[in-house]
PDB file of C-alpha atoms and ligand atoms in Angstrom:
ATOM      1  CA  MET L  14     -10.032   7.330  -2.157  1.00 49.00           C
ATOM      2  CA  ARG L  15      -9.015  10.687  -3.632  1.00 47.00           C
ATOM      3  CA  SER L  16      -7.365  13.125  -1.287  1.00 46.00           C
ATOM      4  CA  ARG L  17      -8.016  16.851  -1.618  1.00 49.00           C
ATOM      5  CA  PRO L  18      -5.870  18.914  -3.975  1.00 46.00           C
ATOM      6  CA  SER L  19      -2.227  19.393  -3.025  1.00 48.00           C
ATOM      7  CA  ILE L  20      -1.599  21.693  -0.070  1.00 44.00           C
ATOM      8  CA  CYS L  21       2.113  20.992   0.161  1.00 50.00           C
ATOM      9  CA  HIS L  22       3.085  24.234   1.871  1.00 57.00           C
ATOM     10  CA  ARG L  23       1.111  23.764   5.078  1.00 68.00           C
ATOM     11  CA  SER L  24       3.018  22.555   8.115  1.00 80.00           C
ATOM     12  CA  LEU L  25       0.083  20.366   9.137  1.00 85.00           C
ATOM     13  CA  HIS L  26      -1.472  17.541   7.230  1.00 91.00           C
ATOM     14  CA  GLU L  27      -4.571  15.448   7.627  1.00 89.00           C
ATOM     15  CA  ASP L  28      -4.629  11.863   8.759  1.00 91.00           C
ATOM     16  CA  ARG L  29      -7.717   9.713   8.576  1.00 90.00           C
ATOM     17  CA  LEU L  30      -7.945   7.755  11.804  1.00 92.00           C
ATOM     18  CA  PHE L  31     -10.095   4.915  13.028  1.00 93.00           C
ATOM     19  CA  THR L  32     -11.197   6.303  16.362  1.00 94.00           C
ATOM     20  CA  ARG L  33     -13.399   3.396  17.295  1.00 95.00           C
ATOM     21  CA  LEU L  34     -15.162   0.486  15.618  1.00 95.00           C
ATOM     22  CA  ARG L  35     -16.850   1.683  12.392  1.00 96.00           C
ATOM     23  CA  LYS L  36     -15.791   5.276  13.026  1.00 96.00           C
ATOM     24  CA  LEU L  37     -13.290   7.142  10.868  1.00 93.00           C
ATOM     25  CA  ASP L  38     -12.290  10.711  11.787  1.00 95.00           C
ATOM     26  CA  VAL L  39     -10.018  13.311  10.247  1.00 95.00           C
ATOM     27  CA  ALA L  40      -7.204  14.544  12.492  1.00 94.00           C
ATOM     28  CA  GLU L  41      -4.537  17.148  11.889  1.00 94.00           C
ATOM     29  CA  ALA L  42      -0.974  16.076  12.495  1.00 91.00           C
ATOM     30  CA  PRO L  43       2.424  17.644  11.866  1.00 92.00           C
ATOM     31  CA  ARG L  44       3.599  17.096   8.329  1.00 93.00           C
ATOM     32  CA  PRO L  45       6.218  14.305   8.549  1.00 94.00           C
ATOM     33  CA  LYS L  46       9.853  15.421   8.430  1.00 95.00           C
ATOM     34  CA  LEU L  47      12.561  13.416   6.716  1.00 96.00           C
ATOM     35  CA  GLN L  48      14.323  11.246   9.291  1.00 95.00           C
ATOM     36  CA  ARG L  49      16.619   8.758   7.592  1.00 96.00           C
ATOM     37  CA  PRO L  50      18.784   9.663   4.597  1.00 98.00           C
ATOM     38  CA  GLY L  51      17.024   7.057   2.451  1.00 97.00           C
ATOM     39  CA  ASP L  52      13.513   8.318   3.154  1.00 97.00           C
ATOM     40  CA  VAL L  53      11.108   9.943   0.725  1.00 98.00           C
ATOM     41  CA  LEU L  54       8.129  12.137   1.567  1.00 98.00           C
ATOM     42  CA  VAL L  55       5.183  11.254  -0.653  1.00 98.00           C
ATOM     43  CA  HIS L  56       1.993  13.229  -1.149  1.00 97.00           C
ATOM     44  CA  ILE L  57      -0.531  10.406  -1.134  1.00 97.00           C
ATOM     45  CA  GLU L  58      -3.134  11.004  -3.840  1.00 97.00           C
ATOM     46  CA  ARG L  59      -4.907   7.662  -4.219  1.00 97.00           C
ATOM     47  CA  VAL L  60      -5.662   4.901  -1.731  1.00 97.00           C
ATOM     48  CA  GLY L  61      -7.529   1.729  -2.568  1.00 96.00           C
ATOM     49  CA  VAL L  62      -9.764  -0.007  -0.044  1.00 95.00           C
ATOM     50  CA  CYS L  63      -8.588  -3.566   0.537  1.00 95.00           C
ATOM     51  CA  GLY L  64     -10.673  -6.357   2.003  1.00 93.00           C
ATOM     52  CA  SER L  65      -8.410  -6.225   5.056  1.00 95.00           C
ATOM     53  CA  ASP L  66      -9.285  -2.545   5.570  1.00 96.00           C
ATOM     54  CA  VAL L  67     -12.964  -3.493   5.549  1.00 95.00           C
ATOM     55  CA  HIS L  68     -12.322  -6.140   8.227  1.00 96.00           C
ATOM     56  CA  TYR L  69     -10.476  -3.621  10.393  1.00 96.00           C
ATOM     57  CA  TYR L  70     -13.352  -1.168   9.951  1.00 96.00           C
ATOM     58  CA  LEU L  71     -16.217  -3.581  10.554  1.00 96.00           C
ATOM     59  CA  HIS L  72     -14.697  -5.939  13.092  1.00 97.00           C
ATOM     60  CA  GLY L  73     -11.658  -4.119  14.483  1.00 96.00           C
ATOM     61  CA  ARG L  74      -9.487  -7.142  13.822  1.00 96.00           C
ATOM     62  CA  ILE L  75      -8.269  -9.871  11.524  1.00 97.00           C
ATOM     63  CA  GLY L  76      -7.579 -12.945  13.613  1.00 96.00           C
ATOM     64  CA  ASP L  77      -5.190 -11.918  16.368  1.00 95.00           C
ATOM     65  CA  GLN L  78      -4.383  -8.582  14.678  1.00 95.00           C
ATOM     66  CA  LEU L  79      -6.351  -6.219  16.868  1.00 97.00           C
ATOM     67  CA  VAL L  80      -6.829  -2.564  15.952  1.00 97.00           C
ATOM     68  CA  GLN L  81      -5.639  -0.270  18.747  1.00 95.00           C
ATOM     69  CA  TYR L  82      -7.491   3.049  18.529  1.00 96.00           C
ATOM     70  CA  PRO L  83      -6.752   5.561  17.174  1.00 95.00           C
ATOM     71  CA  ALA L  84      -5.298   3.775  14.167  1.00 95.00           C
ATOM     72  CA  THR L  85      -4.432   4.664  10.598  1.00 94.00           C
ATOM     73  CA  VAL L  86      -5.358   2.383   7.753  1.00 93.00           C
ATOM     74  CA  GLY L  87      -4.716   1.649   4.083  1.00 97.00           C
ATOM     75  CA  HIS L  88      -1.881   0.265   2.013  1.00 97.00           C
ATOM     76  CA  GLU L  89      -2.844   0.302  -1.688  1.00 98.00           C
ATOM     77  CA  CYS L  90      -1.606   3.746  -2.578  1.00 98.00           C
ATOM     78  CA  ALA L  91       0.087   6.024  -5.064  1.00 98.00           C
ATOM     79  CA  GLY L  92       1.217   9.622  -5.004  1.00 98.00           C
ATOM     80  CA  THR L  93       3.880  12.175  -5.840  1.00 98.00           C
ATOM     81  CA  VAL L  94       7.336  12.592  -4.329  1.00 98.00           C
ATOM     82  CA  VAL L  95       7.669  15.966  -2.578  1.00 97.00           C
ATOM     83  CA  GLU L  96      10.954  15.592  -0.634  1.00 98.00           C
ATOM     84  CA  LEU L  97      13.977  13.318  -0.805  1.00 98.00           C
ATOM     85  CA  GLY L  98      16.566  12.298   1.767  1.00 98.00           C
ATOM     86  CA  PRO L  99      20.198  12.957   0.787  1.00 98.00           C
ATOM     87  CA  ALA L 100      20.965   9.284   0.122  1.00 98.00           C
ATOM     88  CA  VAL L 101      18.053   8.678  -2.262  1.00 98.00           C
ATOM     89  CA  ARG L 102      19.013   7.741  -5.801  1.00 97.00           C
ATOM     90  CA  GLY L 103      16.765   7.065  -8.769  1.00 96.00           C
ATOM     91  CA  LEU L 104      13.871   9.269  -7.636  1.00 98.00           C
ATOM     92  CA  ARG L 105      13.212  12.970  -8.140  1.00 97.00           C
ATOM     93  CA  VAL L 106      10.817  15.463  -6.603  1.00 98.00           C
ATOM     94  CA  GLY L 107       7.680  15.359  -8.735  1.00 97.00           C
ATOM     95  CA  ASP L 108       7.977  11.679  -9.614  1.00 97.00           C
ATOM     96  CA  ARG L 109       4.674   9.846  -9.401  1.00 98.00           C
ATOM     97  CA  VAL L 110       5.073   6.561  -7.597  1.00 98.00           C
ATOM     98  CA  ALA L 111       3.275   3.328  -6.819  1.00 98.00           C
ATOM     99  CA  VAL L 112       3.992   2.208  -3.271  1.00 98.00           C
ATOM    100  CA  GLU L 113       5.149  -1.196  -2.043  1.00 97.00           C
ATOM    101  CA  PRO L 114       3.511  -1.266   1.392  1.00 98.00           C
ATOM    102  CA  ALA L 115       5.720  -3.951   2.978  1.00 97.00           C
ATOM    103  CA  PHE L 116       8.721  -2.439   4.762  1.00 98.00           C
ATOM    104  CA  VAL L 117      11.566  -4.928   5.162  1.00 97.00           C
ATOM    105  CA  CYS L 118      14.843  -4.803   7.074  1.00 96.00           C
ATOM    106  CA  GLY L 119      17.135  -5.927   4.255  1.00 95.00           C
ATOM    107  CA  GLU L 120      19.449  -7.590   6.777  1.00 97.00           C
ATOM    108  CA  CYS L 121      17.814 -10.727   8.218  1.00 98.00           C
ATOM    109  CA  ASP L 122      18.374 -14.239   6.835  1.00 98.00           C
ATOM    110  CA  GLN L 123      15.101 -14.094   4.855  1.00 98.00           C
ATOM    111  CA  CYS L 124      15.964 -10.763   3.229  1.00 98.00           C
ATOM    112  CA  ARG L 125      19.482 -11.939   2.440  1.00 98.00           C
ATOM    113  CA  ALA L 126      18.046 -15.065   0.823  1.00 98.00           C
ATOM    114  CA  GLY L 127      15.850 -12.951  -1.464  1.00 96.00           C
ATOM    115  CA  ARG L 128      12.642 -13.717   0.450  1.00 95.00           C
ATOM    116  CA  GLU L 129      11.851 -10.202   1.614  1.00 95.00           C
ATOM    117  CA  ASN L 130       8.182 -11.164   1.847  1.00 92.00           C
ATOM    118  CA  THR L 131       9.041 -13.259   4.913  1.00 96.00           C
ATOM    119  CA  CYS L 132      11.412 -10.694   6.458  1.00 98.00           C
ATOM    120  CA  ARG L 133      11.572 -11.336  10.178  1.00 98.00           C
ATOM    121  CA  LYS L 134      11.067  -7.637  10.894  1.00 98.00           C
ATOM    122  CA  LEU L 135       8.510  -6.981   8.150  1.00 98.00           C
ATOM    123  CA  LYS L 136       6.135  -4.126   8.845  1.00 98.00           C
ATOM    124  CA  PHE L 137       3.117  -3.505   6.656  1.00 97.00           C
ATOM    125  CA  MET L 138       1.402  -0.155   6.087  1.00 98.00           C
ATOM    126  CA  GLY L 139      -1.913   0.145   7.874  1.00 97.00           C
ATOM    127  CA  CYS L 140      -1.649  -3.116   9.834  1.00 96.00           C
ATOM    128  CA  PRO L 141      -2.232  -2.864  13.583  1.00 95.00           C
ATOM    129  CA  ASN L 142       0.993  -2.056  15.444  1.00 93.00           C
ATOM    130  CA  GLU L 143       3.058  -2.041  12.259  1.00 96.00           C
ATOM    131  CA  GLU L 144       3.511   0.938   9.891  1.00 96.00           C
ATOM    132  CA  ALA L 145       1.269   3.997   9.592  1.00 95.00           C
ATOM    133  CA  GLY L 146      -1.542   3.545   7.100  1.00 97.00           C
ATOM    134  CA  ALA L 147      -1.738   5.273   3.741  1.00 97.00           C
ATOM    135  CA  VAL L 148      -4.957   7.209   4.309  1.00 96.00           C
ATOM    136  CA  ALA L 149      -3.223  10.525   4.911  1.00 96.00           C
ATOM    137  CA  GLU L 150      -2.001  13.472   2.885  1.00 96.00           C
ATOM    138  CA  TYR L 151       1.681  12.675   3.400  1.00 97.00           C
ATOM    139  CA  ARG L 152       3.647   9.584   4.301  1.00 97.00           C
ATOM    140  CA  LEU L 153       7.327   9.107   4.905  1.00 97.00           C
ATOM    141  CA  LEU L 154       8.437   6.017   3.014  1.00 98.00           C
ATOM    142  CA  PRO L 155      11.725   4.216   2.366  1.00 97.00           C
ATOM    143  CA  ALA L 156      12.874   5.087  -1.153  1.00 98.00           C
ATOM    144  CA  GLN L 157      13.035   1.390  -2.031  1.00 96.00           C
ATOM    145  CA  ASN L 158       9.259   1.190  -1.486  1.00 98.00           C
ATOM    146  CA  CYS L 159       8.525   3.897  -4.052  1.00 98.00           C
ATOM    147  CA  VAL L 160       8.348   2.726  -7.653  1.00 98.00           C
ATOM    148  CA  PRO L 161       8.165   5.464 -10.302  1.00 98.00           C
ATOM    149  CA  VAL L 162       5.338   4.984 -12.788  1.00 98.00           C
ATOM    150  CA  PRO L 163       5.171   6.302 -16.377  1.00 96.00           C
ATOM    151  CA  ALA L 164       3.825   9.841 -16.756  1.00 91.00           C
ATOM    152  CA  ALA L 165       0.943   8.509 -18.852  1.00 94.00           C
ATOM    153  CA  LEU L 166      -0.233   6.104 -16.142  1.00 97.00           C
ATOM    154  CA  ASP L 167      -3.211   7.406 -14.201  1.00 97.00           C
ATOM    155  CA  LEU L 168      -2.656   7.365 -10.438  1.00 97.00           C
ATOM    156  CA  ASP L 169      -5.915   5.417 -10.057  1.00 97.00           C
ATOM    157  CA  LEU L 170      -4.146   2.603 -11.886  1.00 97.00           C
ATOM    158  CA  ALA L 171      -0.890   3.128 -10.000  1.00 98.00           C
ATOM    159  CA  ALA L 172      -2.758   2.473  -6.737  1.00 97.00           C
ATOM    160  CA  LEU L 173      -3.909  -0.846  -8.208  1.00 97.00           C
ATOM    161  CA  VAL L 174      -0.343  -2.063  -8.705  1.00 97.00           C
ATOM    162  CA  GLU L 175      -0.284  -3.636  -5.214  1.00 97.00           C
ATOM    163  CA  PRO L 176      -3.377  -5.860  -5.618  1.00 96.00           C
ATOM    164  CA  LEU L 177      -2.367  -6.584  -9.217  1.00 97.00           C
ATOM    165  CA  ALA L 178       0.987  -7.833  -7.892  1.00 96.00           C
ATOM    166  CA  VAL L 179      -0.907 -10.351  -5.734  1.00 95.00           C
ATOM    167  CA  GLY L 180      -2.566 -11.725  -8.873  1.00 96.00           C
ATOM    168  CA  LEU L 181       0.727 -11.798 -10.751  1.00 97.00           C
ATOM    169  CA  HIS L 182       2.406 -13.728  -7.932  1.00 95.00           C
ATOM    170  CA  ALA L 183      -0.455 -16.253  -7.856  1.00 95.00           C
ATOM    171  CA  VAL L 184      -0.240 -16.821 -11.619  1.00 95.00           C
ATOM    172  CA  ARG L 185       3.525 -17.254 -11.477  1.00 95.00           C
ATOM    173  CA  LEU L 186       3.154 -19.804  -8.678  1.00 95.00           C
ATOM    174  CA  ALA L 187       0.547 -21.681 -10.714  1.00 94.00           C
ATOM    175  CA  ALA L 188       3.039 -22.065 -13.620  1.00 93.00           C
ATOM    176  CA  LEU L 189       0.182 -22.370 -16.122  1.00 92.00           C
ATOM    177  CA  ARG L 190       0.780 -24.530 -19.174  1.00 92.00           C
ATOM    178  CA  PRO L 191      -0.435 -23.176 -22.550  1.00 91.00           C
ATOM    179  CA  GLY L 192      -4.136 -23.870 -22.905  1.00 92.00           C
ATOM    180  CA  ALA L 193      -4.581 -24.627 -19.185  1.00 93.00           C
ATOM    181  CA  LYS L 194      -7.992 -24.360 -17.591  1.00 94.00           C
ATOM    182  CA  LEU L 195      -8.034 -22.599 -14.273  1.00 93.00           C
ATOM    183  CA  ALA L 196     -10.706 -21.804 -11.718  1.00 94.00           C
ATOM    184  CA  ILE L 197     -10.528 -18.479  -9.890  1.00 95.00           C
ATOM    185  CA  LEU L 198     -12.545 -18.631  -6.696  1.00 94.00           C
ATOM    186  CA  GLY L 199     -13.958 -15.193  -6.087  1.00 92.00           C
ATOM    187  CA  ALA L 200     -14.327 -12.244  -8.466  1.00 91.00           C
ATOM    188  CA  GLY L 201     -13.298  -9.401  -6.181  1.00 91.00           C
ATOM    189  CA  PRO L 202     -10.307  -7.164  -6.958  1.00 92.00           C
ATOM    190  CA  ILE L 203      -7.806  -9.936  -6.216  1.00 94.00           C
ATOM    191  CA  GLY L 204      -9.695 -12.544  -8.275  1.00 95.00           C
ATOM    192  CA  LEU L 205      -9.921 -10.065 -11.163  1.00 95.00           C
ATOM    193  CA  SER L 206      -6.188  -9.334 -10.793  1.00 96.00           C
ATOM    194  CA  VAL L 207      -5.550 -13.065 -11.142  1.00 96.00           C
ATOM    195  CA  LEU L 208      -7.807 -13.124 -14.212  1.00 95.00           C
ATOM    196  CA  LEU L 209      -5.940 -10.245 -15.894  1.00 95.00           C
ATOM    197  CA  CYS L 210      -2.537 -11.761 -15.164  1.00 96.00           C
ATOM    198  CA  ALA L 211      -3.611 -15.247 -16.279  1.00 95.00           C
ATOM    199  CA  LYS L 212      -4.913 -13.857 -19.572  1.00 94.00           C
ATOM    200  CA  GLY L 213      -1.726 -11.844 -20.005  1.00 94.00           C
ATOM    201  CA  SER L 214       0.456 -14.867 -19.373  1.00 93.00           C
ATOM    202  CA  GLY L 215      -0.655 -16.739 -22.501  1.00 90.00           C
ATOM    203  CA  PRO L 216      -3.517 -18.803 -23.877  1.00 90.00           C
ATOM    204  CA  CYS L 217      -5.621 -20.278 -21.068  1.00 91.00           C
ATOM    205  CA  THR L 218      -9.246 -20.726 -20.084  1.00 92.00           C
ATOM    206  CA  PRO L 219     -10.043 -18.973 -16.813  1.00 91.00           C
ATOM    207  CA  MET L 220     -13.348 -19.741 -15.111  1.00 89.00           C
ATOM    208  CA  LEU L 221     -14.867 -17.578 -12.411  1.00 86.00           C
ATOM    209  CA  PRO L 222     -17.531 -19.644 -10.596  1.00 79.00           C
ATOM    210  CA  THR L 223     -20.391 -17.454  -9.432  1.00 70.00           C
TER     211      THR L 223
HETATM  212 ZN1   ZN P  19      -4.588  -5.255   0.172  1.00 76.32          ZN
HETATM  213 ZN1   ZN P  20      14.492  -8.776   6.832  1.00 76.32          ZN
END
């Protein structure tokens, strides 16, 4: 989804909210203010639509994750840094960033063991009762979740970094041997991410059953 052109100087911004099942409205909200010294304010310019977003829209739930209305949605996003907290290093205003949508505590046993993906306090953007979704003009994000992308990289592609990372992780777990044959079940964005990463990993024969 493309947001409207930058309107950084307004004190309000627009959030897209699920207001009930299969209903998405635009609401005005105060532009977020920096809270923690390590926070970054990002003007969100691209948001991909994940299969999970479609489930929340159509069914209002995934398993026991129930959407509580109104709710924000979206997690595959990219944008431009517009403000920095005083403790942020390695990012500048104007940097274009891909966003890691999983917010982790950095302190629990899982984080300390290098398994941030199973952080005991993990909160994910756009998941019910977790972090605010990405479908908004501005989002306050921890600096560690903002990854600068090269100036030449289109933001459409930067928003695809998150699903592409899913494919990369799957291919790494598969530990493909040279020349391996592999079946990829499903040719949606995640299946195609697996395909790209498998092809990039070396000679192999991917098959996408139809
Ligand atoms: Zn997703
Ligand atoms: Zn943790």
